[in-house]
PDB file of C-alpha atoms in Angstrom:
ATOM      1  CA  UNK A1455     -14.833 -39.580 -18.063  1.00  0.00           C
ATOM      2  CA  UNK A1456     -16.069 -38.116 -14.811  1.00  0.00           C
ATOM      3  CA  UNK A1457     -12.484 -37.477 -13.735  1.00  0.00           C
ATOM      4  CA  UNK A1458     -11.744 -35.547 -16.939  1.00  0.00           C
ATOM      5  CA  UNK A1459     -14.845 -33.421 -16.387  1.00  0.00           C
ATOM      6  CA  UNK A1460     -13.741 -32.493 -12.861  1.00  0.00           C
ATOM      7  CA  UNK A1461     -10.268 -31.520 -14.079  1.00  0.00           C
ATOM      8  CA  UNK A1462     -11.659 -29.292 -16.820  1.00  0.00           C
ATOM      9  CA  UNK A1463     -13.971 -27.474 -14.410  1.00  0.00           C
ATOM     10  CA  UNK A1464     -11.138 -26.938 -11.940  1.00  0.00           C
ATOM     11  CA  UNK A1465      -8.793 -25.524 -14.577  1.00  0.00           C
ATOM     12  CA  UNK A1466     -11.509 -23.180 -15.826  1.00  0.00           C
ATOM     13  CA  UNK A1467     -12.123 -21.826 -12.334  1.00  0.00           C
ATOM     14  CA  UNK A1468      -8.449 -21.092 -11.724  1.00  0.00           C
ATOM     15  CA  UNK A1469      -8.191 -19.323 -15.074  1.00  0.00           C
ATOM     16  CA  UNK A1470     -11.080 -17.018 -14.216  1.00  0.00           C
ATOM     17  CA  UNK A1471      -9.597 -16.141 -10.830  1.00  0.00           C
ATOM     18  CA  UNK A1472      -5.961 -15.595 -11.642  1.00  0.00           C
ATOM     19  CA  UNK A1473      -5.911 -13.815 -14.978  1.00  0.00           C
ATOM     20  CA  UNK A1474      -8.255 -12.756 -17.704  1.00  0.00           C
ATOM     21  CA  UNK A1475      -8.306 -10.296 -20.570  1.00  0.00           C
ATOM     22  CA  UNK A1476     -11.565  -8.725 -19.387  1.00  0.00           C
ATOM     23  CA  UNK A1477     -10.367  -7.399 -16.013  1.00  0.00           C
ATOM     24  CA  UNK A1478      -7.224  -7.077 -13.913  1.00  0.00           C
ATOM     25  CA  UNK A1479      -6.231  -5.817 -10.481  1.00  0.00           C
ATOM     26  CA  UNK A1480      -3.530  -3.180 -10.027  1.00  0.00           C
ATOM     27  CA  UNK A1481      -1.366  -5.679  -8.064  1.00  0.00           C
ATOM     28  CA  UNK A1482      -1.380  -9.512  -7.932  1.00  0.00           C
ATOM     29  CA  UNK A1483      -0.021  -9.802  -4.381  1.00  0.00           C
ATOM     30  CA  UNK A1484       0.133  -7.579  -1.283  1.00  0.00           C
ATOM     31  CA  UNK A1485       2.488  -7.747   1.720  1.00  0.00           C
ATOM     32  CA  UNK A1486       1.330  -5.793   4.786  1.00  0.00           C
ATOM     33  CA  UNK A1487       2.737  -5.579   8.337  1.00  0.00           C
ATOM     34  CA  UNK A1488       1.051  -7.231  11.309  1.00  0.00           C
ATOM     35  CA  UNK A1489      -1.363  -4.950  13.163  1.00  0.00           C
ATOM     36  CA  UNK A1490       0.202  -3.688  16.393  1.00  0.00           C
ATOM     37  CA  UNK A1491      -0.799  -0.114  17.099  1.00  0.00           C
ATOM     38  CA  UNK A1492      -1.844   0.914  13.594  1.00  0.00           C
ATOM     39  CA  UNK A1493      -3.913  -0.777  10.887  1.00  0.00           C
ATOM     40  CA  UNK A1494      -2.148  -0.509   7.538  1.00  0.00           C
ATOM     41  CA  UNK A1495      -4.300  -0.151   4.442  1.00  0.00           C
ATOM     42  CA  UNK A1496      -3.778  -0.548   0.717  1.00  0.00           C
ATOM     43  CA  UNK A1497      -6.147   0.306  -2.127  1.00  0.00           C
ATOM     44  CA  UNK A1498      -6.977  -2.395  -4.674  1.00  0.00           C
ATOM     45  CA  UNK A1499      -8.289  -1.295  -8.032  1.00  0.00           C
ATOM     46  CA  UNK A1500      -9.915  -3.335 -10.788  1.00  0.00           C
ATOM     47  CA  UNK A1501      -9.559  -2.271 -14.397  1.00  0.00           C
ATOM     48  CA  UNK A1502     -11.218  -3.612 -17.499  1.00  0.00           C
ATOM     49  CA  UNK A1503     -10.093  -3.515 -21.110  1.00  0.00           C
ATOM     50  CA  UNK A1504     -13.709  -3.901 -22.226  1.00  0.00           C
ATOM     51  CA  UNK A1505     -15.050  -1.034 -20.099  1.00  0.00           C
ATOM     52  CA  UNK A1506     -12.484   1.789 -19.908  1.00  0.00           C
ATOM     53  CA  UNK A1507     -14.993   3.933 -18.003  1.00  0.00           C
ATOM     54  CA  UNK A1508     -14.385   2.815 -14.415  1.00  0.00           C
ATOM     55  CA  UNK A1509     -17.770   4.180 -13.308  1.00  0.00           C
ATOM     56  CA  UNK A1510     -19.384   1.340 -15.262  1.00  0.00           C
ATOM     57  CA  UNK A1511     -17.441  -1.380 -13.405  1.00  0.00           C
ATOM     58  CA  UNK A1512     -19.345  -3.284 -10.709  1.00  0.00           C
ATOM     59  CA  UNK A1513     -17.423  -5.602  -8.411  1.00  0.00           C
ATOM     60  CA  UNK A1514     -18.356  -7.369  -5.199  1.00  0.00           C
ATOM     61  CA  UNK A1515     -15.381  -7.757  -2.860  1.00  0.00           C
ATOM     62  CA  UNK A1516     -14.732 -10.500  -0.296  1.00  0.00           C
ATOM     63  CA  UNK A1517     -11.913 -11.890   1.854  1.00  0.00           C
ATOM     64  CA  UNK A1518     -11.266 -15.576   2.491  1.00  0.00           C
ATOM     65  CA  UNK A1519      -9.994 -14.710   6.006  1.00  0.00           C
ATOM     66  CA  UNK A1520     -11.814 -11.533   7.138  1.00  0.00           C
ATOM     67  CA  UNK A1521     -10.324 -11.777  10.644  1.00  0.00           C
ATOM     68  CA  UNK A1522      -6.860 -11.519   9.097  1.00  0.00           C
ATOM     69  CA  UNK A1523      -7.521  -9.173   6.170  1.00  0.00           C
ATOM     70  CA  UNK A1524     -10.669  -7.108   5.690  1.00  0.00           C
ATOM     71  CA  UNK A1525     -11.891  -5.530   2.472  1.00  0.00           C
ATOM     72  CA  UNK A1526     -14.004  -2.343   2.285  1.00  0.00           C
ATOM     73  CA  UNK A1527     -15.451  -1.238  -1.073  1.00  0.00           C
ATOM     74  CA  UNK A1528     -15.038   2.401  -2.122  1.00  0.00           C
ATOM     75  CA  UNK A1529     -18.266   3.714  -3.622  1.00  0.00           C
ATOM     76  CA  UNK A1530     -17.176   6.764  -5.568  1.00  0.00           C
ATOM     77  CA  UNK A1531     -20.385   7.083  -7.564  1.00  0.00           C
ATOM     78  CA  UNK A1532     -23.530   6.175  -5.624  1.00  0.00           C
ATOM     79  CA  UNK A1533     -25.586   6.627  -8.771  1.00  0.00           C
ATOM     80  CA  UNK A1534     -23.766   3.730 -10.447  1.00  0.00           C
ATOM     81  CA  UNK A1535     -25.717   0.544  -9.689  1.00  0.00           C
ATOM     82  CA  UNK A1536     -26.283  -2.923 -11.137  1.00  0.00           C
ATOM     83  CA  UNK A1537     -29.317  -5.002 -10.142  1.00  0.00           C
ATOM     84  CA  UNK A1538     -29.749  -2.786  -7.099  1.00  0.00           C
ATOM     85  CA  UNK A1539     -26.107  -3.095  -5.953  1.00  0.00           C
ATOM     86  CA  UNK A1540     -23.796  -0.095  -5.686  1.00  0.00           C
ATOM     87  CA  UNK A1541     -20.922  -0.355  -8.144  1.00  0.00           C
ATOM     88  CA  UNK A1542     -17.327  -0.320  -6.973  1.00  0.00           C
ATOM     89  CA  UNK A1543     -14.052  -0.882  -8.796  1.00  0.00           C
ATOM     90  CA  UNK A1544     -11.826   0.071  -5.832  1.00  0.00           C
ATOM     91  CA  UNK A1545     -11.603  -1.290  -2.300  1.00  0.00           C
ATOM     92  CA  UNK A1546      -9.448  -0.785   0.789  1.00  0.00           C
ATOM     93  CA  UNK A1547      -7.486  -3.806   2.049  1.00  0.00           C
ATOM     94  CA  UNK A1548      -6.757  -3.668   5.801  1.00  0.00           C
ATOM     95  CA  UNK A1549      -4.365  -5.936   7.706  1.00  0.00           C
ATOM     96  CA  UNK A1550      -6.093  -6.965  10.948  1.00  0.00           C
ATOM     97  CA  UNK A1551      -3.994  -9.957  11.996  1.00  0.00           C
ATOM     98  CA  UNK A1552      -2.256  -9.735  15.372  1.00  0.00           C
ATOM     99  CA  UNK A1553      -0.672 -13.193  15.096  1.00  0.00           C
ATOM    100  CA  UNK A1554       3.097 -13.225  15.414  1.00  0.00           C
ATOM    101  CA  UNK A1555       3.422 -15.716  12.558  1.00  0.00           C
ATOM    102  CA  UNK A1556       2.925 -15.148   8.851  1.00  0.00           C
ATOM    103  CA  UNK A1557      -0.740 -15.278   7.796  1.00  0.00           C
ATOM    104  CA  UNK A1558      -2.433 -15.157   4.395  1.00  0.00           C
ATOM    105  CA  UNK A1559      -5.798 -14.326   2.905  1.00  0.00           C
ATOM    106  CA  UNK A1560      -7.251 -14.122  -0.587  1.00  0.00           C
ATOM    107  CA  UNK A1561      -9.208 -11.124  -1.805  1.00  0.00           C
ATOM    108  CA  UNK A1562     -11.815 -11.923  -4.441  1.00  0.00           C
ATOM    109  CA  UNK A1563     -13.364  -9.379  -6.774  1.00  0.00           C
ATOM    110  CA  UNK A1564     -16.470 -10.669  -8.551  1.00  0.00           C
ATOM    111  CA  UNK A1565     -17.742  -8.856 -11.619  1.00  0.00           C
ATOM    112  CA  UNK A1566     -21.486  -8.531 -10.949  1.00  0.00           C
ATOM    113  CA  UNK A1567     -22.221  -8.302 -14.664  1.00  0.00           C
ATOM    114  CA  UNK A1568     -20.388 -11.484 -15.700  1.00  0.00           C
ATOM    115  CA  UNK A1569     -20.031 -13.374 -12.360  1.00  0.00           C
ATOM    116  CA  UNK A1570     -16.322 -13.823 -13.141  1.00  0.00           C
ATOM    117  CA  UNK A1571     -13.694 -13.656 -10.414  1.00  0.00           C
ATOM    118  CA  UNK A1572     -10.259 -12.110 -10.109  1.00  0.00           C
ATOM    119  CA  UNK A1573      -8.103 -12.510  -7.009  1.00  0.00           C
ATOM    120  CA  UNK A1574      -5.254 -10.983  -5.063  1.00  0.00           C
ATOM    121  CA  UNK A1575      -3.179 -12.806  -2.451  1.00  0.00           C
ATOM    122  CA  UNK A1576      -2.534 -10.850   0.747  1.00  0.00           C
ATOM    123  CA  UNK A1577       0.287 -11.771   3.142  1.00  0.00           C
ATOM    124  CA  UNK A1578       0.512 -10.336   6.661  1.00  0.00           C
ATOM    125  CA  UNK A1579       3.890 -10.667   8.361  1.00  0.00           C
ATOM    126  CA  UNK A1580       6.249  -9.071  10.858  1.00  0.00           C
ATOM    127  CA  UNK A1581       8.634  -6.276   9.909  1.00  0.00           C
ATOM    128  CA  UNK A1582      12.152  -7.701  10.175  1.00  0.00           C
ATOM    129  CA  UNK A1583      14.257  -4.734   9.059  1.00  0.00           C
ATOM    130  CA  UNK A1584      14.034  -1.285   7.481  1.00  0.00           C
ATOM    131  CA  UNK A1585      16.156   0.636   5.015  1.00  0.00           C
ATOM    132  CA  UNK A1586      16.226   4.237   3.828  1.00  0.00           C
ATOM    133  CA  UNK A1587      15.618   5.030   0.178  1.00  0.00           C
ATOM    134  CA  UNK A1588      16.907   8.317  -1.222  1.00  0.00           C
ATOM    135  CA  UNK A1589      17.682  10.010  -4.513  1.00  0.00           C
ATOM    136  CA  UNK A1590      20.967  11.719  -3.642  1.00  0.00           C
ATOM    137  CA  UNK A1591      23.317  12.188  -0.694  1.00  0.00           C
ATOM    138  CA  UNK A1592      24.121  15.775  -1.715  1.00  0.00           C
ATOM    139  CA  UNK A1593      21.940  18.481  -0.183  1.00  0.00           C
ATOM    140  CA  UNK A1594      21.845  22.173  -0.978  1.00  0.00           C
ATOM    141  CA  UNK A1595      20.907  25.290   0.925  1.00  0.00           C
ATOM    142  CA  UNK A1596      17.244  26.223   1.598  1.00  0.00           C
ATOM    143  CA  UNK A1597      16.728  28.014  -1.705  1.00  0.00           C
ATOM    144  CA  UNK A1598      17.107  24.646  -3.434  1.00  0.00           C
ATOM    145  CA  UNK A1599      14.795  21.646  -3.315  1.00  0.00           C
ATOM    146  CA  UNK A1600      14.953  19.402  -0.247  1.00  0.00           C
ATOM    147  CA  UNK A1601      15.702  15.680  -0.371  1.00  0.00           C
ATOM    148  CA  UNK A1602      12.968  13.148   0.348  1.00  0.00           C
ATOM    149  CA  UNK A1603      13.924  10.140   2.452  1.00  0.00           C
ATOM    150  CA  UNK A1604      11.645   7.108   2.550  1.00  0.00           C
ATOM    151  CA  UNK A1605      11.758   4.213   4.994  1.00  0.00           C
ATOM    152  CA  UNK A1606      11.071   0.837   3.410  1.00  0.00           C
ATOM    153  CA  UNK A1607      10.230  -2.208   5.528  1.00  0.00           C
ATOM    154  CA  UNK A1608      11.311  -5.769   4.764  1.00  0.00           C
ATOM    155  CA  UNK A1609      10.265  -9.168   6.087  1.00  0.00           C
ATOM    156  CA  UNK A1610      12.650 -11.952   7.145  1.00  0.00           C
ATOM    157  CA  UNK A1611      13.056 -13.009   3.498  1.00  0.00           C
ATOM    158  CA  UNK A1612      13.969  -9.447   2.377  1.00  0.00           C
ATOM    159  CA  UNK A1613      10.631  -8.928   0.640  1.00  0.00           C
ATOM    160  CA  UNK A1614       9.547  -5.276   0.643  1.00  0.00           C
ATOM    161  CA  UNK A1615       6.200  -4.484   2.268  1.00  0.00           C
ATOM    162  CA  UNK A1616       3.633  -3.079  -0.142  1.00  0.00           C
ATOM    163  CA  UNK A1617       2.695  -0.281   2.257  1.00  0.00           C
ATOM    164  CA  UNK A1618       3.700   1.025   5.673  1.00  0.00           C
ATOM    165  CA  UNK A1619       1.855   4.306   5.215  1.00  0.00           C
ATOM    166  CA  UNK A1620       0.479   5.426   8.570  1.00  0.00           C
ATOM    167  CA  UNK A1621       3.145   3.883  10.771  1.00  0.00           C
ATOM    168  CA  UNK A1622       4.871   6.486  12.983  1.00  0.00           C
ATOM    169  CA  UNK A1623       8.658   6.709  12.681  1.00  0.00           C
ATOM    170  CA  UNK A1624      11.214   8.562  14.786  1.00  0.00           C
ATOM    171  CA  UNK A1625      13.759  10.300  12.574  1.00  0.00           C
ATOM    172  CA  UNK A1626      16.906  11.891  13.994  1.00  0.00           C
ATOM    173  CA  UNK A1627      19.761  13.848  12.464  1.00  0.00           C
ATOM    174  CA  UNK A1628      22.916  13.140  14.426  1.00  0.00           C
ATOM    175  CA  UNK A1629      26.639  13.826  14.246  1.00  0.00           C
ATOM    176  CA  UNK A1630      29.009  11.011  13.350  1.00  0.00           C
ATOM    177  CA  UNK A1631      32.183  13.130  13.714  1.00  0.00           C
ATOM    178  CA  UNK A1632      33.291  14.519  17.063  1.00  0.00           C
ATOM    179  CA  UNK A1633      34.882  17.590  15.491  1.00  0.00           C
ATOM    180  CA  UNK A1634      31.817  18.443  13.451  1.00  0.00           C
ATOM    181  CA  UNK A1635      29.420  21.237  14.298  1.00  0.00           C
ATOM    182  CA  UNK A1636      26.038  20.395  15.767  1.00  0.00           C
ATOM    183  CA  UNK A1637      24.273  18.610  12.922  1.00  0.00           C
ATOM    184  CA  UNK A1638      20.943  20.251  13.707  1.00  0.00           C
ATOM    185  CA  UNK A1639      22.431  23.571  12.593  1.00  0.00           C
ATOM    186  CA  UNK A1640      23.408  22.070   9.237  1.00  0.00           C
ATOM    187  CA  UNK A1641      20.439  19.865   8.413  1.00  0.00           C
ATOM    188  CA  UNK A1642      16.823  19.903   9.462  1.00  0.00           C
ATOM    189  CA  UNK A1643      13.763  17.719   9.008  1.00  0.00           C
ATOM    190  CA  UNK A1644      10.982  19.668   7.294  1.00  0.00           C
ATOM    191  CA  UNK A1645       7.273  18.919   7.394  1.00  0.00           C
ATOM    192  CA  UNK A1646       5.374  18.121   4.246  1.00  0.00           C
ATOM    193  CA  UNK A1647       2.542  20.298   5.524  1.00  0.00           C
ATOM    194  CA  UNK A1648       4.918  23.297   5.488  1.00  0.00           C
ATOM    195  CA  UNK A1649       6.267  22.541   2.022  1.00  0.00           C
ATOM    196  CA  UNK A1650       5.130  22.610  -1.593  1.00  0.00           C
ATOM    197  CA  UNK A1651       5.296  18.826  -1.875  1.00  0.00           C
ATOM    198  CA  UNK A1652       2.557  16.239  -1.740  1.00  0.00           C
ATOM    199  CA  UNK A1653       2.243  13.621   0.973  1.00  0.00           C
ATOM    200  CA  UNK A1654      -0.391  11.103   1.968  1.00  0.00           C
ATOM    201  CA  UNK A1655      -3.162  12.048   4.376  1.00  0.00           C
ATOM    202  CA  UNK A1656      -1.652   9.628   6.919  1.00  0.00           C
ATOM    203  CA  UNK A1657       1.680  11.448   6.902  1.00  0.00           C
ATOM    204  CA  UNK A1658      -0.046  14.821   7.233  1.00  0.00           C
ATOM    205  CA  UNK A1659      -2.087  13.521  10.158  1.00  0.00           C
ATOM    206  CA  UNK A1660       1.048  12.243  11.920  1.00  0.00           C
ATOM    207  CA  UNK A1661       2.774  15.607  11.390  1.00  0.00           C
ATOM    208  CA  UNK A1662      -0.215  17.393  12.935  1.00  0.00           C
ATOM    209  CA  UNK A1663       0.425  15.281  16.047  1.00  0.00           C
ATOM    210  CA  UNK A1664       4.119  16.234  16.119  1.00  0.00           C
ATOM    211  CA  UNK A1665       5.190  12.883  14.647  1.00  0.00           C
ATOM    212  CA  UNK A1666       6.698  11.705  11.371  1.00  0.00           C
ATOM    213  CA  UNK A1667       5.660   9.008   8.947  1.00  0.00           C
ATOM    214  CA  UNK A1668       7.733   6.705   6.748  1.00  0.00           C
ATOM    215  CA  UNK A1669       8.668   9.633   4.483  1.00  0.00           C
ATOM    216  CA  UNK A1670      10.354  12.914   5.456  1.00  0.00           C
ATOM    217  CA  UNK A1671      11.975  15.951   3.872  1.00  0.00           C
ATOM    218  CA  UNK A1672      15.571  16.941   4.693  1.00  0.00           C
ATOM    219  CA  UNK A1673      16.775  20.498   4.067  1.00  0.00           C
ATOM    220  CA  UNK A1674      20.305  21.861   4.093  1.00  0.00           C
ATOM    221  CA  UNK A1675      20.735  24.939   6.322  1.00  0.00           C
ATOM    222  CA  UNK A1676      24.404  25.772   5.712  1.00  0.00           C
ATOM    223  CA  UNK A1677      27.589  24.177   4.523  1.00  0.00           C
TER     224      UNK A1677
END
């Protein structure tokens, strides 16, 4: 009888952590690159079907391995409190691990009003390869919209990293035909800060330093 009691308690705990109808996280699992020269962040967000007003949600955030993955609550409304604690339904996940091997951590979000838990698994690993994502290979002259190219990073198992926003990339337009005119006179890389299109603050900051992020704009100059 004691064994049955232990099993029931264990199953109940896992149910509260993994899934519940009262609250959910925007993603169940996160894959981030190992910290080398830049800490990569991702924003976790809790949502509740019982409380659609996110200002009323109060979660306490924690990491099972804070030296590998840290969690920083985002307090958007300092007036929202519960039992003296500031309320937060969003938090920034940061990959801190510098280990060359794959590391994991669990992020817990505890509802301060119900003491229930939801979780998100975070994996930190090395970037093994990258690929370029695009919409079309046909570009038009400057009076038309540019094409956005996005670099996606993959691990050794071809899993796509959740975020590489903030990593600097070197993009080059080069000629693959010897009888073709200088490619820089035909295509050019445009800055998001000089365009009408939105980009993350990290990409804008890199462009202010004369660098590029994982996403760029390509414009056609002439045929």
